[in-house]
Amino acid sequence: MKIKKKGVGGNSDSPCLISEGTGVIVAHHGIAVDILFASGDKQMVKVKRNSGHVVGDNVVVEEQRLRRLPRRTKLCRRDSRGSVRIVGANLDVLGVVVAPMPLPTPGYIDQAIVSARQASLNPVLVINKCDLKDAKTFVEKLITTYGGILEIFVVSAVTGEGITDLELFLGQGFRSFFVGITGVGKSSLLNTICPALDLRVGDLYEAGNRGCNTTTVSTLHSLPGGGELVDTPGFNEFGLVDISAQDLAGYFPGFEEAMESNCHFRNCRHRTEPGCVVANLVADKRISQERYTTYLEILDQLDAGDARFKTRR
Ligand SMILES: Nc1nc2c(ncn2[C@@H]2O[C@H](COP(=O)(O)OP(=O)(O)O)[C@@H](O)[C@H]2O)c(=O)[nH]1
Ligand SMILES: [Mg+2]
């Protein structure tokens, strides 16, 4: 099942092809990267641990060293220790993968969407494991919250339900990136779309139904139906990076209508300020109380300088 959003974004002119001599990083092993050249050749080059190169970077190899070309887009997150991580470069689409088991951590979906929009990526929601018996309520709740805001794909990597719609979407020439906590089925989805890959898939721990992290490196794959997809280890945290309260509201899913008008105060944080468009829409029930409460929780964390959100000098 595919739920369309109002007005579709995304950069359909993604330059998947690279010029001769230039390569794209298709795997990052920590101390080495794999580079794929336009000729189809692959080369492994050693890199320093803190080289800053990421999957999706376009590079030129000069005497076994990499010269990175400017990035078109750059997706960042803050990890649980407060450090900023660049997760991928030159991406078009962020697929936020969730499942009824293991459940996403609180705020995960919204922070991933806000981060994607901040980085000029088109976020979409991929609800996997719709074959599970408790999936229905979970799917309905997400459709109530995000339907009409984002494109939503309800899929099962096991039964194949919804996979064709997802493939058609990814095949539009996008470079997409799947994020989601460990165990939601990112690698399984990629295996279903691209059976030749045979990526390792993890079992769920019995206790707590958390996944074990079998995917240890980020890898970029060309899909048989077109487009490219990055498989990643699970990120259990998707902390925001260098974001102001105004930007948080500007990118927050559910606030789109409010952002078309101006609040009385230009620097309104949408808490208790008079003449606040967001507060008026909440009062009119055009923004749900759930959306507003979640926004305020994330804003509280930003204001409190929570390590996950804090800007380090
Ligand atoms: N029931 C069900 N299980 C799935 C589905 N997709 C993945 N799984 C299982 O979920 C576990 C974690 O999958 P994996 O692809 O490794 O998750 P990742 O950590 O997000 O890459 C494995 O045991 C998979 O077999 C699905 O659509 N339905
Ligand atoms: Mg995986």
Short mmCIF file of C-alpha atoms and ligand atoms in Angstrom, two decimals:
data_model
loop_
_atom_site.label_atom_id
_atom_site.label_comp_id
_atom_site.label_asym_id
_atom_site.label_seq_id
_atom_site.Cartn_x
_atom_site.Cartn_y
_atom_site.Cartn_z
CA MET A 1 0.00 0.00 0.00
CA LYS A 2 1.26 3.46 -0.83
CA ILE A 3 -0.16 6.61 0.75
CA LYS A 4 0.49 9.65 -1.39
CA LYS A 5 1.39 12.96 0.13
CA LYS A 6 0.12 16.30 -1.08
CA GLY A 7 2.63 17.64 -3.63
CA VAL A 8 5.70 15.49 -4.20
CA GLY A 9 9.23 16.84 -3.68
CA GLY A 10 12.63 15.26 -4.33
CA ASN A 11 15.43 15.91 -6.79
CA SER A 12 14.66 13.80 -9.83
CA ASP A 13 17.76 15.17 -11.58
CA SER A 14 20.07 13.29 -9.22
CA PRO A 15 23.42 12.76 -10.94
CA CYS A 16 23.85 9.06 -10.34
CA LEU A 17 26.46 8.91 -13.08
CA ILE A 18 29.87 10.30 -12.43
CA SER A 19 32.51 11.43 -14.87
CA GLU A 20 35.53 9.35 -15.86
CA GLY A 21 38.30 9.37 -13.23
CA THR A 22 35.88 10.30 -10.50
CA GLY A 23 34.56 7.62 -8.21
CA VAL A 24 31.83 7.34 -5.64
CA ILE A 25 32.35 5.81 -2.21
CA VAL A 26 30.09 2.75 -2.10
CA ALA A 27 31.26 1.23 1.20
CA HIS A 28 32.96 2.56 4.30
CA HIS A 29 34.87 0.06 6.43
CA GLY A 30 36.24 2.54 8.99
CA ILE A 31 39.88 2.39 7.89
CA ALA A 32 39.25 1.87 4.16
CA VAL A 33 36.62 2.75 1.61
CA ASP A 34 35.48 1.04 -1.60
CA ILE A 35 35.27 3.35 -4.60
CA LEU A 36 33.25 2.60 -7.72
CA PHE A 37 34.34 4.32 -10.93
CA ALA A 38 32.22 5.20 -13.95
CA SER A 39 34.10 2.45 -15.86
CA GLY A 40 32.68 -0.13 -13.44
CA ASP A 41 36.08 -0.70 -11.79
CA LYS A 42 36.25 -0.84 -8.01
CA GLN A 43 39.17 0.15 -5.81
CA MET A 44 39.76 -0.03 -2.07
CA VAL A 45 41.66 2.91 -0.59
CA LYS A 46 42.89 3.21 3.00
CA VAL A 47 41.61 6.25 4.90
CA LYS A 48 42.17 7.69 8.36
CA ARG A 49 39.40 6.91 10.84
CA ASN A 50 38.45 10.59 11.07
CA SER A 51 38.86 11.29 7.34
CA GLY A 52 35.29 12.60 7.14
CA HIS A 53 34.61 10.67 3.91
CA VAL A 54 31.20 9.03 3.81
CA VAL A 55 29.23 6.77 1.52
CA GLY A 56 27.93 8.76 -1.44
CA ASP A 57 30.94 11.09 -1.58
CA ASN A 58 32.36 11.71 -5.05
CA VAL A 59 36.15 11.47 -4.92
CA VAL A 60 39.23 11.55 -7.12
CA VAL A 61 42.06 9.16 -6.19
CA GLU A 62 45.43 10.87 -6.29
CA GLU A 63 48.46 8.73 -5.27
CA GLN A 64 46.33 6.54 -3.01
CA ARG A 65 44.80 9.60 -1.32
CA LEU A 66 41.29 10.85 -1.79
CA ARG A 67 40.29 14.32 -2.91
CA ARG A 68 36.63 14.83 -2.06
CA LEU A 69 34.49 16.79 -4.49
CA PRO A 70 31.89 19.28 -3.19
CA ARG A 71 28.75 17.67 -1.79
CA ARG A 72 25.33 18.39 -3.24
CA THR A 73 23.63 17.36 0.01
CA LYS A 74 24.90 16.18 3.38
CA LEU A 75 22.80 14.40 6.01
CA CYS A 76 23.95 14.75 9.63
CA ARG A 77 22.85 13.39 12.97
CA ARG A 78 24.00 13.73 16.55
CA ASP A 79 24.81 10.48 18.33
CA SER A 80 24.05 9.61 21.96
CA ARG A 81 27.38 11.11 23.07
CA GLY A 82 26.60 14.44 21.42
CA SER A 83 29.03 14.05 18.52
CA VAL A 84 27.99 15.12 15.02
CA ARG A 85 28.07 12.32 12.44
CA ILE A 86 27.73 12.81 8.70
CA VAL A 87 25.68 9.82 7.65
CA GLY A 88 25.67 10.17 3.89
CA ALA A 89 26.45 12.52 1.02
CA ASN A 90 24.77 13.48 -2.24
CA LEU A 91 21.46 11.91 -1.20
CA ASP A 92 17.95 12.76 -2.46
CA VAL A 93 15.58 10.71 -0.33
CA LEU A 94 15.57 9.63 3.31
CA GLY A 95 13.49 6.51 3.91
CA VAL A 96 12.64 6.39 7.61
CA VAL A 97 12.05 2.69 8.19
CA VAL A 98 9.87 1.72 11.14
CA ALA A 99 8.16 -1.49 12.24
CA PRO A 100 5.71 -2.56 14.94
CA MET A 101 8.64 -4.48 16.40
CA PRO A 102 11.10 -3.13 17.44
CA LEU A 103 9.23 0.14 17.99
CA PRO A 104 10.99 3.39 17.09
CA THR A 105 12.43 5.31 20.02
CA PRO A 106 10.37 8.41 21.02
CA GLY A 107 10.96 11.35 18.68
CA TYR A 108 12.97 9.25 16.22
CA ILE A 109 10.66 9.66 13.23
CA ASP A 110 10.22 13.41 13.71
CA GLN A 111 13.90 14.08 14.22
CA ALA A 112 14.80 12.05 11.14
CA ILE A 113 12.21 13.96 9.08
CA VAL A 114 13.39 17.34 10.40
CA SER A 115 17.05 16.39 9.68
CA ALA A 116 16.15 15.28 6.15
CA ARG A 117 14.31 18.49 5.39
CA GLN A 118 17.11 20.55 6.91
CA ALA A 119 19.50 18.78 4.49
CA SER A 120 17.11 19.32 1.49
CA LEU A 121 16.24 15.61 1.25
CA ASN A 122 12.74 14.32 0.63
CA PRO A 123 11.73 12.20 3.66
CA VAL A 124 9.37 9.25 3.19
CA LEU A 125 8.06 6.80 5.74
CA VAL A 126 8.53 3.06 5.15
CA ILE A 127 6.41 0.97 7.52
CA ASN A 128 7.82 -2.56 7.36
CA LYS A 129 6.59 -5.88 8.85
CA CYS A 130 2.96 -5.13 8.00
CA ASP A 131 2.51 -8.93 8.02
CA LEU A 132 2.80 -9.01 11.83
CA LYS A 133 -0.45 -9.45 13.68
CA ASP A 134 -0.20 -6.21 15.73
CA ALA A 135 0.77 -4.16 12.67
CA LYS A 136 -2.71 -2.78 11.90
CA THR A 137 -3.00 -0.40 14.87
CA PHE A 138 0.59 0.73 14.42
CA VAL A 139 0.07 1.46 10.71
CA GLU A 140 -3.21 3.29 11.33
CA LYS A 141 -1.65 5.52 13.98
CA LEU A 142 1.22 6.49 11.67
CA ILE A 143 -1.14 7.16 8.78
CA THR A 144 -3.23 9.42 11.05
CA THR A 145 -0.11 11.32 12.08
CA TYR A 146 1.83 11.54 8.81
CA GLY A 147 -0.72 10.82 6.05
CA GLY A 148 -0.94 13.78 3.65
CA ILE A 149 2.39 15.12 4.95
CA LEU A 150 4.80 12.49 3.66
CA GLU A 151 4.65 9.67 1.20
CA ILE A 152 4.09 6.45 3.19
CA PHE A 153 4.89 2.92 2.03
CA VAL A 154 3.33 0.06 3.98
CA VAL A 155 5.42 -3.00 3.16
CA SER A 156 6.58 -6.43 4.23
CA ALA A 157 10.00 -7.73 3.28
CA VAL A 158 8.72 -11.21 4.14
CA THR A 159 5.49 -11.38 2.12
CA GLY A 160 6.51 -8.82 -0.53
CA GLU A 161 3.43 -6.69 0.13
CA GLY A 162 3.87 -3.07 -1.02
CA ILE A 163 7.36 -3.70 -2.39
CA THR A 164 6.44 -2.90 -6.02
CA ASP A 165 5.28 0.62 -5.09
CA LEU A 166 8.45 1.17 -3.10
CA GLU A 167 10.61 -0.08 -5.99
CA LEU A 168 8.82 2.19 -8.46
CA PHE A 169 9.39 5.15 -6.20
CA LEU A 170 13.07 4.38 -5.59
CA GLY A 171 13.52 3.68 -9.31
CA GLN A 172 12.92 7.29 -10.27
CA GLY A 173 16.66 7.89 -10.22
CA PHE A 174 16.90 8.92 -6.61
CA ARG A 175 19.77 8.13 -4.33
CA SER A 176 17.95 7.00 -1.21
CA PHE A 177 19.13 6.25 2.26
CA PHE A 178 17.31 4.00 4.72
CA VAL A 179 17.53 4.81 8.40
CA GLY A 180 15.78 3.15 11.27
CA ILE A 181 16.71 1.44 14.49
CA THR A 182 18.39 -1.96 14.30
CA GLY A 183 16.01 -4.79 13.56
CA VAL A 184 13.27 -2.93 11.64
CA GLY A 185 14.24 -4.72 8.42
CA LYS A 186 16.37 -2.30 6.38
CA SER A 187 18.69 -5.01 5.05
CA SER A 188 15.77 -7.40 4.52
CA LEU A 189 14.02 -4.77 2.37
CA LEU A 190 17.14 -4.25 0.30
CA ASN A 191 17.50 -8.03 -0.14
CA THR A 192 13.89 -8.23 -1.33
CA ILE A 193 14.36 -5.42 -3.83
CA CYS A 194 17.79 -6.64 -4.90
CA PRO A 195 17.97 -10.43 -4.28
CA ALA A 196 21.48 -10.71 -5.75
CA LEU A 197 22.87 -8.78 -2.77
CA ASP A 198 22.07 -11.30 -0.05
CA LEU A 199 22.93 -8.90 2.79
CA ARG A 200 23.20 -10.33 6.26
CA VAL A 201 19.98 -10.07 8.20
CA GLY A 202 19.82 -10.13 11.99
CA ASP A 203 17.69 -12.13 14.37
CA LEU A 204 15.74 -10.30 17.00
CA TYR A 205 16.92 -10.75 20.56
CA GLU A 206 14.25 -12.51 22.56
CA ALA A 207 14.53 -10.04 25.43
CA GLY A 208 13.05 -6.70 24.44
CA ASN A 209 12.77 -7.68 20.77
CA ARG A 210 15.71 -5.46 19.89
CA GLY A 211 17.64 -6.33 16.77
CA CYS A 212 21.27 -7.31 16.77
CA ASN A 213 23.48 -5.16 14.62
CA THR A 214 24.52 -7.42 11.76
CA THR A 215 25.03 -4.53 9.32
CA THR A 216 28.29 -2.93 10.38
CA VAL A 217 29.19 -0.80 7.38
CA SER A 218 27.18 1.59 5.23
CA THR A 219 26.98 0.38 1.63
CA LEU A 220 25.56 1.97 -1.53
CA HIS A 221 23.79 -0.27 -4.05
CA SER A 222 22.34 0.26 -7.52
CA LEU A 223 18.82 -1.16 -7.70
CA PRO A 224 17.65 -3.39 -10.57
CA GLY A 225 14.64 -1.11 -11.19
CA GLY A 226 16.75 2.07 -11.15
CA GLY A 227 17.92 4.36 -8.39
CA GLU A 228 20.41 3.72 -5.64
CA LEU A 229 19.94 2.77 -2.02
CA VAL A 230 22.24 2.93 0.99
CA ASP A 231 22.01 0.21 3.65
CA THR A 232 23.18 1.37 7.06
CA PRO A 233 23.79 -0.05 10.50
CA GLY A 234 20.88 0.94 12.76
CA PHE A 235 21.04 4.36 14.31
CA ASN A 236 19.13 4.20 17.54
CA GLU A 237 19.51 7.97 17.97
CA PHE A 238 18.80 10.65 15.40
CA GLY A 239 19.72 13.79 17.33
CA LEU A 240 19.31 17.12 15.57
CA VAL A 241 22.35 19.13 14.56
CA ASP A 242 22.69 22.93 14.67
CA ILE A 243 19.02 23.72 14.47
CA SER A 244 17.24 26.82 15.75
CA ALA A 245 13.72 26.78 17.21
CA GLN A 246 12.50 28.58 14.07
CA ASP A 247 14.01 25.93 11.79
CA LEU A 248 12.63 23.12 13.98
CA ALA A 249 9.13 24.54 13.51
CA GLY A 250 9.79 25.19 9.81
CA TYR A 251 10.69 21.56 9.17
CA PHE A 252 8.39 19.91 11.71
CA PRO A 253 5.94 17.42 10.16
CA GLY A 254 2.40 18.69 10.71
CA PHE A 255 3.29 22.40 10.89
CA GLU A 256 3.33 22.92 7.09
CA GLU A 257 0.08 24.93 6.98
CA ALA A 258 1.14 27.09 9.94
CA MET A 259 4.45 27.92 8.27
CA GLU A 260 2.64 29.49 5.33
CA SER A 261 1.54 32.37 7.63
CA ASN A 262 3.52 34.63 9.94
CA CYS A 263 3.18 34.68 13.71
CA HIS A 264 2.90 38.07 15.42
CA PHE A 265 6.54 37.84 16.55
CA ARG A 266 9.11 37.07 13.91
CA ASN A 267 11.15 34.93 16.34
CA CYS A 268 8.09 33.13 17.76
CA ARG A 269 8.98 29.76 19.29
CA HIS A 270 5.33 28.68 19.26
CA ARG A 271 5.05 28.17 23.01
CA THR A 272 2.85 30.81 24.65
CA GLU A 273 3.60 33.90 22.56
CA PRO A 274 0.54 36.01 21.64
CA GLY A 275 -0.56 35.93 18.00
CA CYS A 276 1.07 32.51 17.40
CA VAL A 277 -0.25 30.86 14.24
CA VAL A 278 0.68 27.35 15.49
CA ALA A 279 -1.18 27.81 18.80
CA ASN A 280 -4.24 29.11 16.89
CA LEU A 281 -4.24 26.06 14.58
CA VAL A 282 -3.93 23.76 17.62
CA ALA A 283 -6.95 25.54 19.18
CA ASP A 284 -8.83 25.04 15.89
CA LYS A 285 -7.79 21.34 15.89
CA ARG A 286 -6.05 21.77 12.53
CA ILE A 287 -2.80 20.77 14.20
CA SER A 288 -3.32 17.80 16.51
CA GLN A 289 -2.45 18.05 20.16
CA GLU A 290 -0.11 15.08 19.63
CA ARG A 291 1.90 16.98 16.98
CA TYR A 292 2.11 20.06 19.17
CA THR A 293 3.14 18.12 22.29
CA THR A 294 5.86 16.29 20.36
CA TYR A 295 7.16 19.60 18.94
CA LEU A 296 7.29 21.09 22.46
CA GLU A 297 9.13 18.03 23.81
CA ILE A 298 11.82 18.33 21.14
CA LEU A 299 12.01 22.10 21.70
CA ASP A 300 12.40 21.49 25.47
CA GLN A 301 15.30 19.15 24.75
CA LEU A 302 16.90 21.73 22.46
CA ASP A 303 16.47 24.44 25.09
CA ALA A 304 17.81 22.23 27.86
CA GLY A 305 20.96 21.72 25.79
CA ASP A 306 20.45 17.99 25.79
CA ALA A 307 23.71 16.35 24.66
CA ARG A 308 21.91 14.87 21.68
CA PHE A 309 20.94 18.28 20.33
CA LYS A 310 23.54 20.66 21.72
CA THR A 311 25.73 22.64 19.34
CA ARG A 312 29.35 22.13 20.29
CA ARG A 313 31.70 25.05 19.85
N1 LIG B 1 7.76 -10.57 10.11
C1 LIG B 1 8.66 -9.86 9.45
N2 LIG B 1 9.96 -9.92 9.82
C2 LIG B 1 10.86 -9.18 9.13
C3 LIG B 1 10.48 -8.37 8.03
N3 LIG B 1 11.59 -7.73 7.58
C4 LIG B 1 12.61 -8.15 8.34
N4 LIG B 1 12.18 -9.03 9.28
C5 LIG B 1 13.01 -9.70 10.30
O1 LIG B 1 13.52 -8.70 11.19
C6 LIG B 1 14.83 -9.05 11.63
C7 LIG B 1 15.80 -7.91 11.38
O2 LIG B 1 15.95 -7.69 9.98
P1 LIG B 1 17.17 -6.86 9.36
O3 LIG B 1 16.90 -6.76 7.91
O4 LIG B 1 18.49 -7.42 9.76
O5 LIG B 1 16.98 -5.45 10.07
P2 LIG B 1 17.95 -4.16 10.02
O6 LIG B 1 18.76 -4.21 11.30
O7 LIG B 1 17.03 -2.99 10.02
O8 LIG B 1 18.79 -4.26 8.79
C8 LIG B 1 15.17 -10.35 10.87
O9 LIG B 1 14.91 -11.43 11.75
C9 LIG B 1 14.25 -10.36 9.70
O10 LIG B 1 13.96 -11.66 9.24
C10 LIG B 1 9.08 -8.33 7.67
O11 LIG B 1 8.65 -7.64 6.73
N5 LIG B 1 8.24 -9.09 8.42
MG MG B 2 20.89 -4.29 8.55
#
